[in-house]
Amino acid sequence: RYFSLKRINEDLVLENQQLREELDGLRADAHALRVDSLGVARGTVRGFDYIPAEVIKISRNKQHNYMILNKGFEDGIQEKSGIITRGGVVGIVDAVSAHHSYALSFQNTDISISGRFGEDGATGLLVWDGKSSNGAILQEVPLQNKYAVGDTVYTSGHSLMFPPDIPLGVAGEARVINGATNEIRVDLFQDFTAIRYVTVVHNTAFDEVEGFDL
């Protein structure tokens, strides 16, 4: 039984990938229904490719942490892909070789992702708090936008690297910055001391949409 665990884990990773693809398909259908119900033109939900991978090396005690994955371009991995788990966003692919990928961990002071409260709430930039294994800060949230402690924070869909509506964590206390915006503590669902299996996601329209960024 012990020696069969690796195969069982690999089967579970593939099953999680399939379930995530099905879930994103359902989210896309729900999004289309919401758009139709508003009486406006049907929206297009960006498609993402999903590739399971294993983290074979990770740093956690630096300000610029990284991960190395056991998949590379021969497995379909591309630069500027997002890395997610069932606990949320964990990094971004920065460089790729034939059989491995180097990624910037979310626990890296150079990374920020777009986060949102609920389905239609305020958005801001989510960054690592720089010290804890599951702590983050949602920055640049306008003061007029209301939220409650315990609200769930999701990916907003404003990034080319991550699908929308991935649960990231729950909101905590806020503090006002320069009298203009809130910084809100977020307790992440993902504990970065326990990452092994991940999913690499790549926006199939990334290059096309990025070409409009002048």
GROMACS .gro file of C-alpha atoms in nm:
model
  214
    1ARG     CA    1   0.000   0.000   0.000
    2TYR     CA    2   0.284   0.239   0.081
    3PHE     CA    3   0.449   0.197  -0.261
    4SER     CA    4   0.119   0.258  -0.440
    5LEU     CA    5   0.071   0.603  -0.283
    6LYS     CA    6   0.262   0.788  -0.559
    7ARG     CA    7   0.038   0.641  -0.829
    8ILE     CA    8  -0.272   0.718  -0.621
    9ASN     CA    9  -0.159   1.079  -0.574
   10GLU     CA   10  -0.096   1.118  -0.947
   11ASP     CA   11  -0.444   0.983  -1.021
   12LEU     CA   12  -0.593   1.232  -0.776
   13VAL     CA   13  -0.405   1.520  -0.942
   14LEU     CA   14  -0.549   1.424  -1.281
   15GLU     CA   15  -0.896   1.391  -1.132
   16ASN     CA   16  -0.865   1.736  -0.969
   17GLN     CA   17  -0.760   1.882  -1.304
   18GLN     CA   18  -1.065   1.735  -1.477
   19LEU     CA   19  -1.296   1.858  -1.201
   20ARG     CA   20  -1.144   2.208  -1.219
   21GLU     CA   21  -1.202   2.220  -1.596
   22GLU     CA   22  -1.563   2.112  -1.545
   23LEU     CA   23  -1.608   2.373  -1.271
   24ASP     CA   24  -1.470   2.651  -1.491
   25GLY     CA   25  -1.707   2.538  -1.766
   26LEU     CA   26  -2.001   2.570  -1.526
   27ARG     CA   27  -1.876   2.913  -1.416
   28ALA     CA   28  -1.861   3.019  -1.781
   29ASP     CA   29  -2.220   2.906  -1.836
   30ALA     CA   30  -2.331   3.090  -1.522
   31HIS     CA   31  -2.150   3.405  -1.637
   32ALA     CA   32  -2.322   3.389  -1.977
   33LEU     CA   33  -2.662   3.351  -1.807
   34ARG     CA   34  -2.594   3.655  -1.585
   35VAL     CA   35  -2.496   3.860  -1.889
   36ASP     CA   36  -2.808   3.753  -2.078
   37SER     CA   37  -3.027   3.834  -1.778
   38LEU     CA   38  -2.896   4.192  -1.785
   39GLY     CA   39  -3.016   4.234  -2.143
   40VAL     CA   40  -2.673   4.310  -2.288
   41ALA     CA   41  -2.458   4.138  -2.548
   42ARG     CA   42  -2.329   3.794  -2.455
   43GLY     CA   43  -1.981   3.809  -2.301
   44THR     CA   44  -1.691   3.580  -2.393
   45VAL     CA   45  -1.520   3.397  -2.109
   46ARG     CA   46  -1.152   3.343  -2.181
   47GLY     CA   47  -1.044   2.982  -2.216
   48PHE     CA   48  -0.758   2.833  -2.018
   49ASP     CA   49  -0.545   2.525  -2.068
   50TYR     CA   50  -0.481   2.318  -1.754
   51ILE     CA   51  -0.167   2.109  -1.693
   52PRO     CA   52  -0.102   1.924  -1.364
   53ALA     CA   53   0.249   1.946  -1.220
   54GLU     CA   54   0.445   1.867  -0.907
   55VAL     CA   55   0.654   2.113  -0.707
   56ILE     CA   56   1.000   1.958  -0.670
   57LYS     CA   57   1.168   2.256  -0.501
   58ILE     CA   58   1.035   2.558  -0.318
   59SER     CA   59   1.178   2.841  -0.108
   60ARG     CA   60   0.985   2.997   0.179
   61ASN     CA   61   1.231   3.199   0.389
   62LYS     CA   62   1.312   3.482   0.147
   63GLN     CA   63   1.144   3.799   0.024
   64HIS     CA   64   1.163   3.669  -0.333
   65ASN     CA   65   1.053   3.307  -0.307
   66TYR     CA   66   1.033   3.065  -0.600
   67MET     CA   67   0.918   2.720  -0.704
   68ILE     CA   68   1.051   2.465  -0.952
   69LEU     CA   69   0.800   2.235  -1.124
   70ASN     CA   70   0.859   1.897  -1.287
   71LYS     CA   71   0.702   2.002  -1.619
   72GLY     CA   72   0.846   2.213  -1.905
   73PHE     CA   73   0.772   2.323  -2.259
   74GLU     CA   74   0.768   1.964  -2.386
   75ASP     CA   75   0.472   1.915  -2.152
   76GLY     CA   76   0.298   2.227  -2.281
   77ILE     CA   77   0.404   2.468  -2.005
   78GLN     CA   78   0.450   2.828  -2.120
   79GLU     CA   79   0.593   3.138  -1.958
   80LYS     CA   80   0.346   3.383  -1.804
   81SER     CA   81   0.115   3.103  -1.698
   82GLY     CA   82  -0.058   3.104  -1.363
   83ILE     CA   83  -0.015   2.834  -1.099
   84ILE     CA   84  -0.310   2.739  -0.883
   85THR     CA   85  -0.423   2.479  -0.631
   86ARG     CA   86  -0.758   2.405  -0.478
   87GLY     CA   87  -0.648   2.654  -0.210
   88GLY     CA   88  -0.600   2.945  -0.452
   89VAL     CA   89  -0.323   3.115  -0.652
   90VAL     CA   90   0.033   3.011  -0.566
   91GLY     CA   91   0.258   3.158  -0.836
   92ILE     CA   92   0.345   3.255  -1.193
   93VAL     CA   93   0.569   3.068  -1.438
   94ASP     CA   94   0.873   3.283  -1.514
   95ALA     CA   95   1.104   3.058  -1.719
   96VAL     CA   96   1.070   2.720  -1.889
   97SER     CA   97   1.314   2.447  -1.999
   98ALA     CA   98   1.233   2.122  -2.174
   99HIS     CA   99   1.131   1.934  -1.861
  100HIS     CA  100   1.115   2.189  -1.579
  101SER     CA  101   0.971   2.531  -1.501
  102TYR     CA  102   1.092   2.809  -1.273
  103ALA     CA  103   0.813   3.004  -1.110
  104LEU     CA  104   0.780   3.305  -0.886
  105SER     CA  105   0.588   3.212  -0.573
  106PHE     CA  106   0.300   3.432  -0.461
  107GLN     CA  107   0.520   3.472  -0.152
  108ASN     CA  108   0.734   3.712  -0.351
  109THR     CA  109   0.730   4.088  -0.297
  110ASP     CA  110   0.740   4.144  -0.675
  111ILE     CA  111   0.402   3.974  -0.737
  112SER     CA  112   0.049   4.111  -0.711
  113ILE     CA  113  -0.277   3.968  -0.841
  114SER     CA  114  -0.619   4.122  -0.888
  115GLY     CA  115  -0.865   4.021  -0.615
  116ARG     CA  116  -1.236   4.089  -0.570
  117PHE     CA  117  -1.495   4.058  -0.294
  118GLY     CA  118  -1.772   3.818  -0.392
  119GLU     CA  119  -1.909   3.814  -0.746
  120ASP     CA  120  -1.958   4.188  -0.792
  121GLY     CA  121  -1.768   4.355  -0.509
  122ALA     CA  122  -1.472   4.589  -0.490
  123THR     CA  123  -1.142   4.492  -0.649
  124GLY     CA  124  -0.787   4.556  -0.536
  125LEU     CA  125  -0.433   4.427  -0.563
  126LEU     CA  126  -0.358   4.123  -0.351
  127VAL     CA  127   0.002   4.095  -0.228
  128TRP     CA  128   0.182   3.872   0.021
  129ASP     CA  129   0.217   4.030   0.364
  130GLY     CA  130   0.591   3.953   0.356
  131LYS     CA  131   0.607   3.739   0.669
  132SER     CA  132   0.341   3.471   0.723
  133SER     CA  133   0.268   3.144   0.544
  134ASN     CA  134  -0.096   3.226   0.472
  135GLY     CA  135  -0.121   3.604   0.505
  136ALA     CA  136  -0.188   3.863   0.234
  137ILE     CA  137  -0.306   4.222   0.197
  138LEU     CA  138  -0.567   4.351  -0.047
  139GLN     CA  139  -0.450   4.700  -0.139
  140GLU     CA  140  -0.606   5.002  -0.312
  141VAL     CA  141  -0.967   4.924  -0.218
  142PRO     CA  142  -1.172   5.248  -0.243
  143LEU     CA  143  -1.315   5.365   0.090
  144GLN     CA  144  -1.668   5.383  -0.049
  145ASN     CA  145  -1.670   5.011  -0.125
  146LYS     CA  146  -1.811   4.816   0.167
  147TYR     CA  147  -1.714   4.469   0.283
  148ALA     CA  148  -1.754   4.258   0.594
  149VAL     CA  149  -1.493   4.068   0.791
  150GLY     CA  150  -1.519   3.707   0.677
  151ASP     CA  151  -1.612   3.790   0.316
  152THR     CA  152  -1.442   3.565   0.061
  153VAL     CA  153  -1.188   3.717  -0.178
  154TYR     CA  154  -1.171   3.571  -0.531
  155THR     CA  155  -0.960   3.627  -0.841
  156SER     CA  156  -1.128   3.914  -1.024
  157GLY     CA  157  -1.081   3.802  -1.386
  158HIS     CA  158  -0.897   4.129  -1.463
  159SER     CA  159  -0.571   3.938  -1.512
  160LEU     CA  160  -0.473   3.745  -1.823
  161MET     CA  161  -0.300   3.482  -1.611
  162PHE     CA  162  -0.581   3.353  -1.389
  163PRO     CA  163  -0.942   3.252  -1.444
  164PRO     CA  164  -1.200   3.453  -1.250
  165ASP     CA  165  -1.374   3.335  -0.933
  166ILE     CA  166  -1.095   3.127  -0.779
  167PRO     CA  167  -1.142   3.152  -0.399
  168LEU     CA  168  -0.829   3.298  -0.240
  169GLY     CA  169  -0.906   3.368   0.125
  170VAL     CA  170  -1.123   3.557   0.373
  171ALA     CA  171  -1.112   3.925   0.461
  172GLY     CA  172  -1.001   4.051   0.801
  173GLU     CA  173  -0.948   4.395   0.948
  174ALA     CA  174  -0.876   4.705   0.738
  175ARG     CA  175  -0.672   5.019   0.779
  176VAL     CA  176  -0.703   5.346   0.589
  177ILE     CA  177  -0.407   5.451   0.374
  178ASN     CA  178  -0.353   5.824   0.306
  179GLY     CA  179  -0.722   5.891   0.370
  180ALA     CA  180  -0.809   5.748   0.029
  181THR     CA  181  -0.807   5.368   0.022
  182ASN     CA  182  -0.827   5.065   0.247
  183GLU     CA  183  -0.569   4.793   0.300
  184ILE     CA  184  -0.748   4.478   0.407
  185ARG     CA  185  -0.590   4.176   0.574
  186VAL     CA  186  -0.666   3.848   0.392
  187ASP     CA  187  -0.616   3.504   0.544
  188LEU     CA  188  -0.535   3.281   0.248
  189PHE     CA  189  -0.690   2.937   0.208
  190GLN     CA  190  -0.357   2.805   0.081
  191ASP     CA  191  -0.091   2.729   0.341
  192PHE     CA  192   0.243   2.772   0.163
  193THR     CA  193   0.414   2.529   0.397
  194ALA     CA  194   0.211   2.248   0.235
  195ILE     CA  195   0.234   2.273  -0.144
  196ARG     CA  196   0.318   1.974  -0.360
  197TYR     CA  197   0.071   1.923  -0.645
  198VAL     CA  198  -0.038   2.223  -0.853
  199THR     CA  199  -0.215   2.307  -1.177
  200VAL     CA  200  -0.060   2.535  -1.439
  201VAL     CA  201  -0.318   2.746  -1.622
  202HIS     CA  202  -0.254   2.931  -1.947
  203ASN     CA  203  -0.489   3.173  -2.114
  204THR     CA  204  -0.528   3.057  -2.474
  205ALA     CA  205  -0.581   3.419  -2.583
  206PHE     CA  206  -0.288   3.561  -2.384
  207ASP     CA  207  -0.066   3.665  -2.676
  208GLU     CA  208  -0.356   3.811  -2.873
  209VAL     CA  209  -0.492   4.021  -2.585
  210GLU     CA  210  -0.147   4.128  -2.462
  211GLY     CA  211  -0.083   4.270  -2.810
  212PHE     CA  212  -0.338   4.543  -2.733
  213ASP     CA  213  -0.138   4.662  -2.430
  214LEU     CA  214   0.023   4.981  -2.565
   0.00000   0.00000   0.00000
